[in-house]
Amino acid sequence: MQKAVFPIQSHADITKAINFMHTNYNQAINDGKPLVVRIDQKQEDRSKAQNRLYWLWMSQWAKHQGADKDSEHLYFKKCFLSRIYDRDEVGQYKKTFAAVKFLKDEKHPMYQQVADGLIELISTTDASVDQFTEYLNDIHAFCLKHGCYLNMPDDLMYAWEMKR
């Protein structure tokens, strides 16, 4: 039997969950593996649901590109997350971005090495729920534009829709 997750937002969702349990109860008992039901509240913590969705999408996009998810992670941080952090003045990023831009404008020989190092240091954990939602939206739109539809498991749908 497949695992099922039922986000409950209405009475109709409760009915779906109950119907699933009714449908699968006898098979589960006959298999000697009774159903286990866990009730929990939606987590607003970016570090859990959004992070799981993010790495799922990194794997899907990397497979589409024939690359590895870590290099795609760096690519997306450079393209999208750095813009969000710069705009929102997250931590010391704005000052650091300005210093790297200065190196670029001066055609400094260390520019590329410093810029690449900065992308490595940018952390997704510094993003708020809203910022990370925007980041996920940017990634989803980019991948769709480039021919890759990113799958959305039901149990992670709310992670993408946070504060949309």
PDB file of C-alpha atoms in Angstrom:
ATOM      1  CA  MET A   1       0.000   0.000   0.000  1.00  0.00           C
ATOM      2  CA  GLN A   2       1.226   3.470  -0.799  1.00  0.00           C
ATOM      3  CA  LYS A   3       1.646   6.105   1.860  1.00  0.00           C
ATOM      4  CA  ALA A   4      -0.941   8.877   1.615  1.00  0.00           C
ATOM      5  CA  VAL A   5      -1.000  12.408   2.992  1.00  0.00           C
ATOM      6  CA  PHE A   6      -4.213  14.378   3.270  1.00  0.00           C
ATOM      7  CA  PRO A   7      -3.888  18.110   3.980  1.00  0.00           C
ATOM      8  CA  ILE A   8      -7.178  18.983   5.678  1.00  0.00           C
ATOM      9  CA  GLN A   9      -8.564  22.351   4.646  1.00  0.00           C
ATOM     10  CA  SER A  10     -12.269  21.492   4.467  1.00  0.00           C
ATOM     11  CA  HIS A  11     -14.835  18.835   5.388  1.00  0.00           C
ATOM     12  CA  ALA A  12     -14.409  17.356   1.906  1.00  0.00           C
ATOM     13  CA  ASP A  13     -10.740  16.683   2.739  1.00  0.00           C
ATOM     14  CA  ILE A  14     -11.788  14.884   5.931  1.00  0.00           C
ATOM     15  CA  THR A  15     -14.106  12.713   3.849  1.00  0.00           C
ATOM     16  CA  LYS A  16     -11.257  11.830   1.464  1.00  0.00           C
ATOM     17  CA  ALA A  17      -9.049  10.754   4.378  1.00  0.00           C
ATOM     18  CA  ILE A  18     -11.803   8.656   5.942  1.00  0.00           C
ATOM     19  CA  ASN A  19     -12.635   7.046   2.580  1.00  0.00           C
ATOM     20  CA  PHE A  20      -8.967   6.135   2.103  1.00  0.00           C
ATOM     21  CA  MET A  21      -8.880   4.496   5.531  1.00  0.00           C
ATOM     22  CA  HIS A  22     -12.135   2.583   4.852  1.00  0.00           C
ATOM     23  CA  THR A  23     -10.860   1.420   1.467  1.00  0.00           C
ATOM     24  CA  ASN A  24      -7.486   0.228   2.744  1.00  0.00           C
ATOM     25  CA  TYR A  25      -8.346  -1.030   6.238  1.00  0.00           C
ATOM     26  CA  ASN A  26      -9.139  -4.667   5.356  1.00  0.00           C
ATOM     27  CA  GLN A  27      -6.089  -5.084   3.123  1.00  0.00           C
ATOM     28  CA  ALA A  28      -3.834  -3.622   5.809  1.00  0.00           C
ATOM     29  CA  ILE A  29      -5.220  -5.972   8.484  1.00  0.00           C
ATOM     30  CA  ASN A  30      -4.962  -8.994   6.151  1.00  0.00           C
ATOM     31  CA  ASP A  31      -1.338  -8.075   5.397  1.00  0.00           C
ATOM     32  CA  GLY A  32      -0.640  -7.896   9.132  1.00  0.00           C
ATOM     33  CA  LYS A  33       0.285  -4.218   8.784  1.00  0.00           C
ATOM     34  CA  PRO A  34      -2.509  -2.124  10.280  1.00  0.00           C
ATOM     35  CA  LEU A  35      -2.887   1.475   9.203  1.00  0.00           C
ATOM     36  CA  VAL A  36      -1.161   4.165  11.252  1.00  0.00           C
ATOM     37  CA  VAL A  37      -2.745   7.602  11.284  1.00  0.00           C
ATOM     38  CA  ARG A  38      -0.779  10.672  12.383  1.00  0.00           C
ATOM     39  CA  ILE A  39      -2.438  14.017  12.931  1.00  0.00           C
ATOM     40  CA  ASP A  40      -0.175  17.066  12.830  1.00  0.00           C
ATOM     41  CA  GLN A  41      -0.460  20.752  12.047  1.00  0.00           C
ATOM     42  CA  LYS A  42       1.030  22.306   8.958  1.00  0.00           C
ATOM     43  CA  GLN A  43       4.573  23.435   9.653  1.00  0.00           C
ATOM     44  CA  GLU A  44       5.427  27.012   8.696  1.00  0.00           C
ATOM     45  CA  ASP A  45       9.097  26.215   9.177  1.00  0.00           C
ATOM     46  CA  ARG A  46      10.989  26.801   5.957  1.00  0.00           C
ATOM     47  CA  SER A  47      13.790  24.580   7.038  1.00  0.00           C
ATOM     48  CA  LYS A  48      11.629  21.460   6.787  1.00  0.00           C
ATOM     49  CA  ALA A  49       8.920  21.360   4.131  1.00  0.00           C
ATOM     50  CA  GLN A  50      10.306  24.049   1.827  1.00  0.00           C
ATOM     51  CA  ASN A  51      13.790  22.591   2.086  1.00  0.00           C
ATOM     52  CA  ARG A  52      12.544  19.098   1.162  1.00  0.00           C
ATOM     53  CA  LEU A  53      10.682  20.541  -1.826  1.00  0.00           C
ATOM     54  CA  TYR A  54      13.723  22.582  -2.845  1.00  0.00           C
ATOM     55  CA  TRP A  55      16.064  19.593  -2.909  1.00  0.00           C
ATOM     56  CA  LEU A  56      13.473  17.478  -4.711  1.00  0.00           C
ATOM     57  CA  TRP A  57      13.308  20.183  -7.385  1.00  0.00           C
ATOM     58  CA  MET A  58      17.104  20.487  -7.512  1.00  0.00           C
ATOM     59  CA  SER A  59      17.291  16.743  -8.229  1.00  0.00           C
ATOM     60  CA  GLN A  60      14.585  16.928 -10.909  1.00  0.00           C
ATOM     61  CA  TRP A  61      16.206  19.902 -12.632  1.00  0.00           C
ATOM     62  CA  ALA A  62      19.696  18.382 -12.393  1.00  0.00           C
ATOM     63  CA  LYS A  63      18.426  15.163 -13.988  1.00  0.00           C
ATOM     64  CA  HIS A  64      16.799  17.204 -16.763  1.00  0.00           C
ATOM     65  CA  GLN A  65      20.108  19.028 -17.325  1.00  0.00           C
ATOM     66  CA  GLY A  66      22.318  15.965 -16.979  1.00  0.00           C
ATOM     67  CA  ALA A  67      24.106  17.707 -14.110  1.00  0.00           C
ATOM     68  CA  ASP A  68      24.367  17.287 -10.361  1.00  0.00           C
ATOM     69  CA  LYS A  69      22.027  18.943  -7.878  1.00  0.00           C
ATOM     70  CA  ASP A  70      24.819  20.757  -6.022  1.00  0.00           C
ATOM     71  CA  SER A  71      25.973  22.642  -9.109  1.00  0.00           C
ATOM     72  CA  GLU A  72      22.356  23.527  -9.946  1.00  0.00           C
ATOM     73  CA  HIS A  73      21.915  24.691  -6.349  1.00  0.00           C
ATOM     74  CA  LEU A  74      24.826  27.112  -6.847  1.00  0.00           C
ATOM     75  CA  TYR A  75      23.407  28.259 -10.184  1.00  0.00           C
ATOM     76  CA  PHE A  76      19.994  29.098  -8.721  1.00  0.00           C
ATOM     77  CA  LYS A  77      21.491  30.837  -5.699  1.00  0.00           C
ATOM     78  CA  LYS A  78      23.480  33.029  -8.082  1.00  0.00           C
ATOM     79  CA  CYS A  79      20.547  33.757 -10.406  1.00  0.00           C
ATOM     80  CA  PHE A  80      17.717  34.243  -7.951  1.00  0.00           C
ATOM     81  CA  LEU A  81      18.557  34.095  -4.250  1.00  0.00           C
ATOM     82  CA  SER A  82      21.342  36.685  -4.441  1.00  0.00           C
ATOM     83  CA  ARG A  83      18.879  39.161  -6.028  1.00  0.00           C
ATOM     84  CA  ILE A  84      16.342  38.588  -3.254  1.00  0.00           C
ATOM     85  CA  TYR A  85      18.974  39.000  -0.524  1.00  0.00           C
ATOM     86  CA  ASP A  86      20.367  42.134  -2.158  1.00  0.00           C
ATOM     87  CA  ARG A  87      16.922  43.711  -2.575  1.00  0.00           C
ATOM     88  CA  ASP A  88      15.823  42.844   0.988  1.00  0.00           C
ATOM     89  CA  GLU A  89      19.196  43.714   2.541  1.00  0.00           C
ATOM     90  CA  VAL A  90      19.529  40.343   4.251  1.00  0.00           C
ATOM     91  CA  GLY A  91      22.421  40.244   6.709  1.00  0.00           C
ATOM     92  CA  GLN A  92      25.718  41.517   5.314  1.00  0.00           C
ATOM     93  CA  TYR A  93      24.985  40.282   1.782  1.00  0.00           C
ATOM     94  CA  LYS A  94      24.226  43.720   0.311  1.00  0.00           C
ATOM     95  CA  LYS A  95      27.633  45.081   1.402  1.00  0.00           C
ATOM     96  CA  THR A  96      29.381  41.943   0.172  1.00  0.00           C
ATOM     97  CA  PHE A  97      27.595  42.068  -3.195  1.00  0.00           C
ATOM     98  CA  ALA A  98      28.648  45.722  -3.531  1.00  0.00           C
ATOM     99  CA  ALA A  99      32.283  44.795  -2.837  1.00  0.00           C
ATOM    100  CA  VAL A 100      32.181  42.028  -5.462  1.00  0.00           C
ATOM    101  CA  LYS A 101      30.565  44.407  -7.974  1.00  0.00           C
ATOM    102  CA  PHE A 102      33.386  46.870  -7.306  1.00  0.00           C
ATOM    103  CA  LEU A 103      35.937  44.143  -8.115  1.00  0.00           C
ATOM    104  CA  LYS A 104      34.067  43.375 -11.334  1.00  0.00           C
ATOM    105  CA  ASP A 105      33.876  47.052 -12.353  1.00  0.00           C
ATOM    106  CA  GLU A 106      37.612  47.426 -11.674  1.00  0.00           C
ATOM    107  CA  LYS A 107      38.306  44.262 -13.710  1.00  0.00           C
ATOM    108  CA  HIS A 108      40.227  42.937 -10.730  1.00  0.00           C
ATOM    109  CA  PRO A 109      41.997  39.614 -11.482  1.00  0.00           C
ATOM    110  CA  MET A 110      40.488  38.035  -8.348  1.00  0.00           C
ATOM    111  CA  TYR A 111      36.897  39.019  -9.233  1.00  0.00           C
ATOM    112  CA  GLN A 112      35.721  35.623 -10.523  1.00  0.00           C
ATOM    113  CA  GLN A 113      37.304  33.690  -7.664  1.00  0.00           C
ATOM    114  CA  VAL A 114      35.727  36.022  -5.086  1.00  0.00           C
ATOM    115  CA  ALA A 115      32.328  35.961  -6.854  1.00  0.00           C
ATOM    116  CA  ASP A 116      32.336  32.153  -7.004  1.00  0.00           C
ATOM    117  CA  GLY A 117      33.317  31.980  -3.342  1.00  0.00           C
ATOM    118  CA  LEU A 118      30.482  34.298  -2.399  1.00  0.00           C
ATOM    119  CA  ILE A 119      27.917  32.111  -4.179  1.00  0.00           C
ATOM    120  CA  GLU A 120      29.204  29.156  -2.148  1.00  0.00           C
ATOM    121  CA  LEU A 121      28.721  31.148   1.069  1.00  0.00           C
ATOM    122  CA  ILE A 122      25.176  32.343   0.350  1.00  0.00           C
ATOM    123  CA  SER A 123      22.920  30.233   2.533  1.00  0.00           C
ATOM    124  CA  THR A 124      19.295  29.400   1.847  1.00  0.00           C
ATOM    125  CA  THR A 125      18.786  29.162   5.612  1.00  0.00           C
ATOM    126  CA  ASP A 126      18.994  32.959   5.800  1.00  0.00           C
ATOM    127  CA  ALA A 127      15.758  33.248   3.806  1.00  0.00           C
ATOM    128  CA  SER A 128      12.441  33.953   5.480  1.00  0.00           C
ATOM    129  CA  VAL A 129       9.387  31.868   4.545  1.00  0.00           C
ATOM    130  CA  ASP A 130       8.275  34.633   2.138  1.00  0.00           C
ATOM    131  CA  GLN A 131      11.737  34.981   0.578  1.00  0.00           C
ATOM    132  CA  PHE A 132      12.095  31.243   0.128  1.00  0.00           C
ATOM    133  CA  THR A 133       8.611  31.036  -1.402  1.00  0.00           C
ATOM    134  CA  GLU A 134       9.639  33.717  -3.897  1.00  0.00           C
ATOM    135  CA  TYR A 135      12.840  31.773  -4.591  1.00  0.00           C
ATOM    136  CA  LEU A 136      10.849  28.570  -5.221  1.00  0.00           C
ATOM    137  CA  ASN A 137       8.478  30.483  -7.527  1.00  0.00           C
ATOM    138  CA  ASP A 138      11.447  31.856  -9.499  1.00  0.00           C
ATOM    139  CA  ILE A 139      12.938  28.361  -9.850  1.00  0.00           C
ATOM    140  CA  HIS A 140       9.611  26.814 -10.863  1.00  0.00           C
ATOM    141  CA  ALA A 141       9.006  29.475 -13.535  1.00  0.00           C
ATOM    142  CA  PHE A 142      12.575  29.184 -14.842  1.00  0.00           C
ATOM    143  CA  CYS A 143      12.449  25.391 -15.119  1.00  0.00           C
ATOM    144  CA  LEU A 144       9.031  25.460 -16.778  1.00  0.00           C
ATOM    145  CA  LYS A 145      10.285  28.048 -19.293  1.00  0.00           C
ATOM    146  CA  HIS A 146      13.200  25.718 -20.060  1.00  0.00           C
ATOM    147  CA  GLY A 147      11.081  22.609 -20.634  1.00  0.00           C
ATOM    148  CA  CYS A 148      11.136  20.953 -17.218  1.00  0.00           C
ATOM    149  CA  TYR A 149       7.921  20.651 -15.230  1.00  0.00           C
ATOM    150  CA  LEU A 150       8.826  20.175 -11.578  1.00  0.00           C
ATOM    151  CA  ASN A 151       6.717  17.558  -9.811  1.00  0.00           C
ATOM    152  CA  MET A 152       4.817  18.535  -6.697  1.00  0.00           C
ATOM    153  CA  PRO A 153       4.058  15.791  -4.153  1.00  0.00           C
ATOM    154  CA  ASP A 154       0.748  16.388  -2.339  1.00  0.00           C
ATOM    155  CA  ASP A 155       2.436  16.450   1.054  1.00  0.00           C
ATOM    156  CA  LEU A 156       4.697  19.326  -0.057  1.00  0.00           C
ATOM    157  CA  MET A 157       2.159  21.410  -1.995  1.00  0.00           C
ATOM    158  CA  TYR A 158       1.643  23.726   0.959  1.00  0.00           C
ATOM    159  CA  ALA A 159       5.402  24.361   1.180  1.00  0.00           C
ATOM    160  CA  TRP A 160       5.316  25.971  -2.244  1.00  0.00           C
ATOM    161  CA  GLU A 161       2.115  27.866  -1.566  1.00  0.00           C
ATOM    162  CA  MET A 162       3.244  29.496   1.676  1.00  0.00           C
ATOM    163  CA  LYS A 163       2.385  33.184   1.566  1.00  0.00           C
ATOM    164  CA  ARG A 164       1.910  33.124  -2.234  1.00  0.00           C
TER     165      ARG A 164
END
